[in-house]
């Protein structure tokens, strides 16, 4: 029998600066019927581009320049637009990374769901709606009869992601491309979506290409794994074989990333003044209370990780500490002295002591300013350096973040990679010579290898400069790697806090336990085991909890 | 997509600025405040009105709030109008008496009209009457020789303005019925067939029509449709008692001229607003579901592009109500614009003030409607969590 999808020697180019650069260079890919192929690699490796090319589709500014993509015998690169259109949605479907952005905000979910079957003439509207309800039920969505009649903004992220999977299933396609479907979700939500996707793909015998940068996730989902690096294939092997015996150095390095582990520093002497104390802080946006009676301390030279799902109040806590959001009640003390609530009332020196690094280095850097300007601004503002002294200090900072001043001084953020941008963000925070740096999900948008580099850099800077970190993250692997203490937050409250080793040793608070057990492991049987332990019912409850 | 391509890689703020500069560089849109509002609404529509808790109740609250702001704006504008009109050099008494203006006669007329009162007192009196629907008596129509305080009903400002205003609204209405569907339709097609000959042709045609002076367009249309092919009358002197068909026929030429003036802006905004969304993941999703290009634009892009389009349509409709003097003059169309200009010449202050107030009200009302429509077109507000 011929394979369902056969890609031979595929070349894809992308346009930037009026020139065409290769994105995918001569990749082969074969997918059997009912098979799930995992596609992994760092961002920029060409995973998504390759996934879309498997549908015969190229984004604006991207062109397929050579090779062939044969779907069930038909060469998609030579098929007419009409022929391709009749396949898309009907026989090949796509599940995108951000369900919130991929559903049209102007229409009800059900109308978007039935669009493909109705327009392709597979079912009429009534049948499609009935079928949608059935799919929603299969995907364990709450209230399957009515959830479709909501608008996208009325449904949570994890539910939307399952609804998009349902939508992809609406025409019972032969092939579904899953493009990082759980990357934007919390670990606890991720499990529900992974389980739902795997069940339904199994049930209908659908073939799938599962694109992700998370090895542990792909281990649960795929029969075979293909590793990509800068548009070229590194190796392909069945999942278990790949996990146990990776052949190539690059693959091994991917596997080794989770190895970074910083020993916990000895506990501070009792009676030491913490560098930062958050005392009974309650804060609200309008009438909606988002923080309730938050208290924790950060001691000099230590890293406190604040963990929790999105919406648990982690970033709001940072906003209160920096004075961006004055709290309803409670105080923030810096070295024992109460800080004014709003940043406008704080003095220059108080502002200087606490700096921030943000999740999206892309949007946190002014795209029109060069690296030297970005780093130089706080140096001038806080230390008043000018001219040669300023230049020397900027160079020094750039060396600290391991960027060569000669090469990078005059680059714009657009000319830097994600990891380099984040390094510039770190240098900008360092320029103020702070005592405490708040790191808000600084590695979440980065690949594992790059993220590890950033974590190592932060650890080194802490040792050299005696910095304290408040590290906001939802990724427990990061916590394991660098934290000394952990604060677990849920719905605006601190539910558990303590030293890292204590937190990772049972018994845990039930919520901490849920968080910890939800972190995917590099074991293909992990998801099965976990689902068996929790039971499907438990999963359903978890889903309704977060509605 | 030409400039969109050129802007790739710039910051979003810079991009917005460039776009604003391109979109709003049209001669008849001098109303900077309104432009800011368009931009604000676009941003609001994009951000999905975050921070507003939503619900029918909140929609009504927002609408009431906007109405309140509209009234406040109107009040402030009325002060500005009153002050500005009274700053005009010369006065009515001088103008009407001409050569025979002895100081005594001028003073007598000024006393009769109350022009000797201080400005704030006159303003309050005027505002009080205006709020009751009495816009005063036209100086030009009142007979001063036998001024006794009794007013000839045809001399009230209202009687002067009403028929003219009705004519203006008729012309604006006919133009809107032609221009709005035409512009939005062309915009959609230009977005659908972007970078094709159609797109470029539509762009060039509308841009050249908007760049030509209105009277020039008017004469060209007269030449083509009234002289060379005499299908329409070149004069649009309509009067009461005319049948609707006849009125329509006479209004058609000025309406076509105005259509040429307002189409470009609305069309380009429609096109830009749609193309702005084409990189959105939900548009890609629609394509990947195998939807036809027209459906992708009509069903998936257009509903999300309504806010900016509605705002530009409102701006152009406001222009049709307030700024069409030249076209009225060319076609001898008895609209409010001509009355306004004549009254300024005569220093007929009550009529000038009333016209200004109507123009301001039209601007505020149309922009308000656009604001409300773009709020209501947002599903986040109509359907709260």
Short mmCIF file of C-alpha atoms in Angstrom, two decimals, chain A residues 125-302:
data_model
loop_
_atom_site.label_atom_id
_atom_site.label_comp_id
_atom_site.label_asym_id
_atom_site.label_seq_id
_atom_site.Cartn_x
_atom_site.Cartn_y
_atom_site.Cartn_z
CA UNK A 125 -25.85 22.15 8.77
CA UNK A 126 -28.21 20.17 11.01
CA UNK A 127 -26.19 16.97 10.71
CA UNK A 128 -22.95 18.85 11.19
CA UNK A 129 -24.19 20.43 14.42
CA UNK A 130 -25.28 17.03 15.73
CA UNK A 131 -21.90 15.61 14.75
CA UNK A 132 -20.10 18.51 16.44
CA UNK A 133 -21.92 17.81 19.70
CA UNK A 134 -20.85 14.19 19.44
CA UNK A 135 -17.22 15.19 18.88
CA UNK A 136 -17.34 17.64 21.78
CA UNK A 137 -18.56 14.80 23.95
CA UNK A 138 -15.77 12.52 22.76
CA UNK A 139 -13.25 15.24 23.60
CA UNK A 140 -14.78 15.48 27.09
CA UNK A 141 -15.78 19.12 26.74
CA UNK A 142 -18.17 20.31 29.43
CA UNK A 143 -21.78 20.94 28.34
CA UNK A 144 -21.26 19.58 24.80
CA UNK A 145 -24.81 20.50 23.70
CA UNK A 146 -24.32 24.17 24.26
CA UNK A 147 -20.62 24.98 24.38
CA UNK A 148 -20.54 25.39 20.58
CA UNK A 149 -23.01 28.21 20.73
CA UNK A 150 -20.58 30.41 22.57
CA UNK A 151 -18.11 32.87 21.12
CA UNK A 152 -14.38 32.05 21.31
CA UNK A 153 -13.73 34.61 24.07
CA UNK A 154 -16.28 32.88 26.28
CA UNK A 155 -14.38 29.60 26.39
CA UNK A 156 -11.09 28.82 28.15
CA UNK A 157 -7.83 28.17 26.30
CA UNK A 158 -7.69 24.43 26.93
CA UNK A 159 -11.30 24.00 25.87
CA UNK A 160 -10.73 26.07 22.75
CA UNK A 161 -7.79 23.88 21.83
CA UNK A 162 -9.97 20.76 22.10
CA UNK A 163 -12.71 22.48 20.10
CA UNK A 164 -10.20 23.20 17.37
CA UNK A 165 -9.29 19.53 17.34
CA UNK A 166 -13.00 18.76 17.05
CA UNK A 167 -13.22 21.23 14.17
CA UNK A 168 -10.31 19.53 12.42
CA UNK A 169 -12.17 16.22 12.85
CA UNK A 170 -15.42 17.60 11.42
CA UNK A 171 -14.83 16.09 7.97
CA UNK A 172 -13.05 12.97 9.32
CA UNK A 173 -9.83 13.86 7.50
CA UNK A 174 -7.15 11.32 6.65
CA UNK A 175 -4.41 13.61 7.96
CA UNK A 176 -4.23 16.26 10.65
CA UNK A 177 -1.29 18.60 11.15
CA UNK A 178 -0.99 19.56 14.82
CA UNK A 179 1.21 22.65 15.03
CA UNK A 180 2.36 23.00 18.66
CA UNK A 181 -1.21 22.60 19.95
CA UNK A 182 -0.31 22.66 23.65
CA UNK A 183 2.64 25.05 23.74
CA UNK A 184 0.50 27.96 24.93
CA UNK A 185 -1.23 25.98 27.69
CA UNK A 186 -0.47 25.38 31.35
CA UNK A 187 0.89 21.95 32.26
CA UNK A 188 -2.34 20.94 33.97
CA UNK A 189 -4.46 21.94 30.98
CA UNK A 190 -1.96 20.44 28.58
CA UNK A 191 -2.66 16.95 29.90
CA UNK A 192 -6.37 17.12 29.12
CA UNK A 193 -5.67 18.33 25.60
CA UNK A 194 -2.97 15.73 24.98
CA UNK A 195 -5.20 12.92 26.20
CA UNK A 196 -8.15 14.16 24.16
CA UNK A 197 -6.10 14.51 20.99
CA UNK A 198 -4.54 11.10 21.36
CA UNK A 199 -7.87 9.38 22.01
CA UNK A 200 -9.65 10.86 19.05
CA UNK A 201 -6.77 10.30 16.65
CA UNK A 202 -6.70 6.65 17.78
CA UNK A 203 -10.44 6.29 17.51
CA UNK A 204 -10.72 7.48 13.92
CA UNK A 205 -7.41 6.01 12.79
CA UNK A 206 -6.33 9.45 11.60
CA UNK A 207 -2.75 10.00 10.50
CA UNK A 208 -1.10 12.96 12.10
CA UNK A 209 2.01 15.07 12.06
CA UNK A 210 2.61 16.40 15.55
CA UNK A 211 4.87 19.44 15.65
CA UNK A 212 6.37 20.54 18.97
CA UNK A 213 9.61 21.58 20.61
CA UNK A 214 8.80 19.67 23.77
CA UNK A 215 10.39 16.23 23.69
CA UNK A 216 8.40 14.89 26.61
CA UNK A 217 5.17 15.82 24.84
CA UNK A 218 6.15 14.27 21.55
CA UNK A 219 7.13 11.09 23.38
CA UNK A 220 3.51 10.67 24.49
CA UNK A 221 1.97 11.40 21.11
CA UNK A 222 4.10 10.02 18.30
CA UNK A 223 4.84 6.57 16.89
CA UNK A 224 7.92 7.91 15.18
CA UNK A 225 9.99 11.04 15.73
CA UNK A 226 11.82 13.16 13.20
CA UNK A 227 14.35 15.71 14.46
CA UNK A 228 14.94 18.86 12.41
CA UNK A 229 17.80 21.33 12.67
CA UNK A 230 17.96 24.48 10.51
CA UNK A 231 15.76 23.02 7.83
CA UNK A 232 17.52 19.67 7.58
CA UNK A 233 16.67 16.31 8.98
CA UNK A 234 18.94 15.15 11.79
CA UNK A 235 17.47 11.70 12.28
CA UNK A 236 14.22 9.76 12.28
CA UNK A 237 13.43 6.77 14.47
CA UNK A 238 10.56 5.06 16.27
CA UNK A 239 9.79 6.91 19.51
CA UNK A 240 11.13 4.38 21.99
CA UNK A 241 14.31 3.83 20.04
CA UNK A 242 14.85 7.57 19.69
CA UNK A 243 14.42 8.12 23.42
CA UNK A 244 16.71 5.32 24.48
CA UNK A 245 19.33 5.39 21.74
CA UNK A 246 19.57 8.76 20.02
CA UNK A 247 22.19 8.44 17.30
CA UNK A 248 23.20 12.00 16.52
CA UNK A 249 25.05 14.43 18.77
CA UNK A 250 22.39 17.10 18.28
CA UNK A 251 19.63 14.78 19.40
CA UNK A 252 21.64 13.80 22.43
CA UNK A 253 22.11 17.46 23.29
CA UNK A 254 18.35 17.98 23.08
CA UNK A 255 17.89 15.13 25.52
CA UNK A 256 20.53 16.47 27.86
CA UNK A 257 19.06 19.94 28.25
CA UNK A 258 17.05 19.02 31.28
CA UNK A 259 20.27 18.15 33.01
CA UNK A 260 20.99 21.66 34.29
CA UNK A 261 20.48 21.58 38.01
CA UNK A 262 21.78 24.14 40.44
CA UNK A 263 22.27 23.00 44.01
CA UNK A 264 20.11 24.75 46.55
CA UNK A 265 21.95 27.39 48.54
CA UNK A 266 22.06 27.00 52.33
CA UNK A 267 19.09 28.52 54.12
CA UNK A 268 19.53 32.13 55.30
CA UNK A 269 20.35 32.63 58.96
CA UNK A 270 17.24 33.31 60.99
CA UNK A 271 16.92 37.00 61.79
CA UNK A 272 18.49 38.09 58.51
CA UNK A 273 16.68 41.00 56.93
CA UNK A 274 15.12 39.81 53.71
CA UNK A 275 15.90 41.97 50.71
CA UNK A 276 12.22 42.00 49.83
CA UNK A 277 9.18 41.25 51.96
CA UNK A 278 5.72 41.12 50.59
CA UNK A 279 3.39 41.47 53.55
CA UNK A 280 -0.33 40.69 53.33
CA UNK A 281 -0.76 42.24 49.90
CA UNK A 282 -4.27 42.34 48.44
CA UNK A 283 -4.67 43.83 44.97
CA UNK A 284 -7.48 44.21 42.47
CA UNK A 285 -8.17 45.28 38.91
CA UNK A 286 -11.31 47.36 39.25
CA UNK A 287 -13.74 45.38 41.33
CA UNK A 288 -12.06 42.06 40.59
CA UNK A 289 -9.70 40.97 43.35
CA UNK A 290 -6.68 39.19 41.90
CA UNK A 291 -4.40 38.90 44.91
CA UNK A 292 -5.50 38.01 48.40
CA UNK A 293 -3.22 38.41 51.40
CA UNK A 294 -0.01 37.44 49.64
CA UNK A 295 3.06 37.20 51.87
CA UNK A 296 6.56 35.94 51.15
CA UNK A 297 10.20 36.97 51.61
CA UNK A 298 13.20 37.00 49.31
CA UNK A 299 16.62 36.83 50.99
CA UNK A 300 19.80 38.36 49.53
CA UNK A 301 21.53 36.27 46.88
CA UNK A 302 18.71 33.76 46.62
#
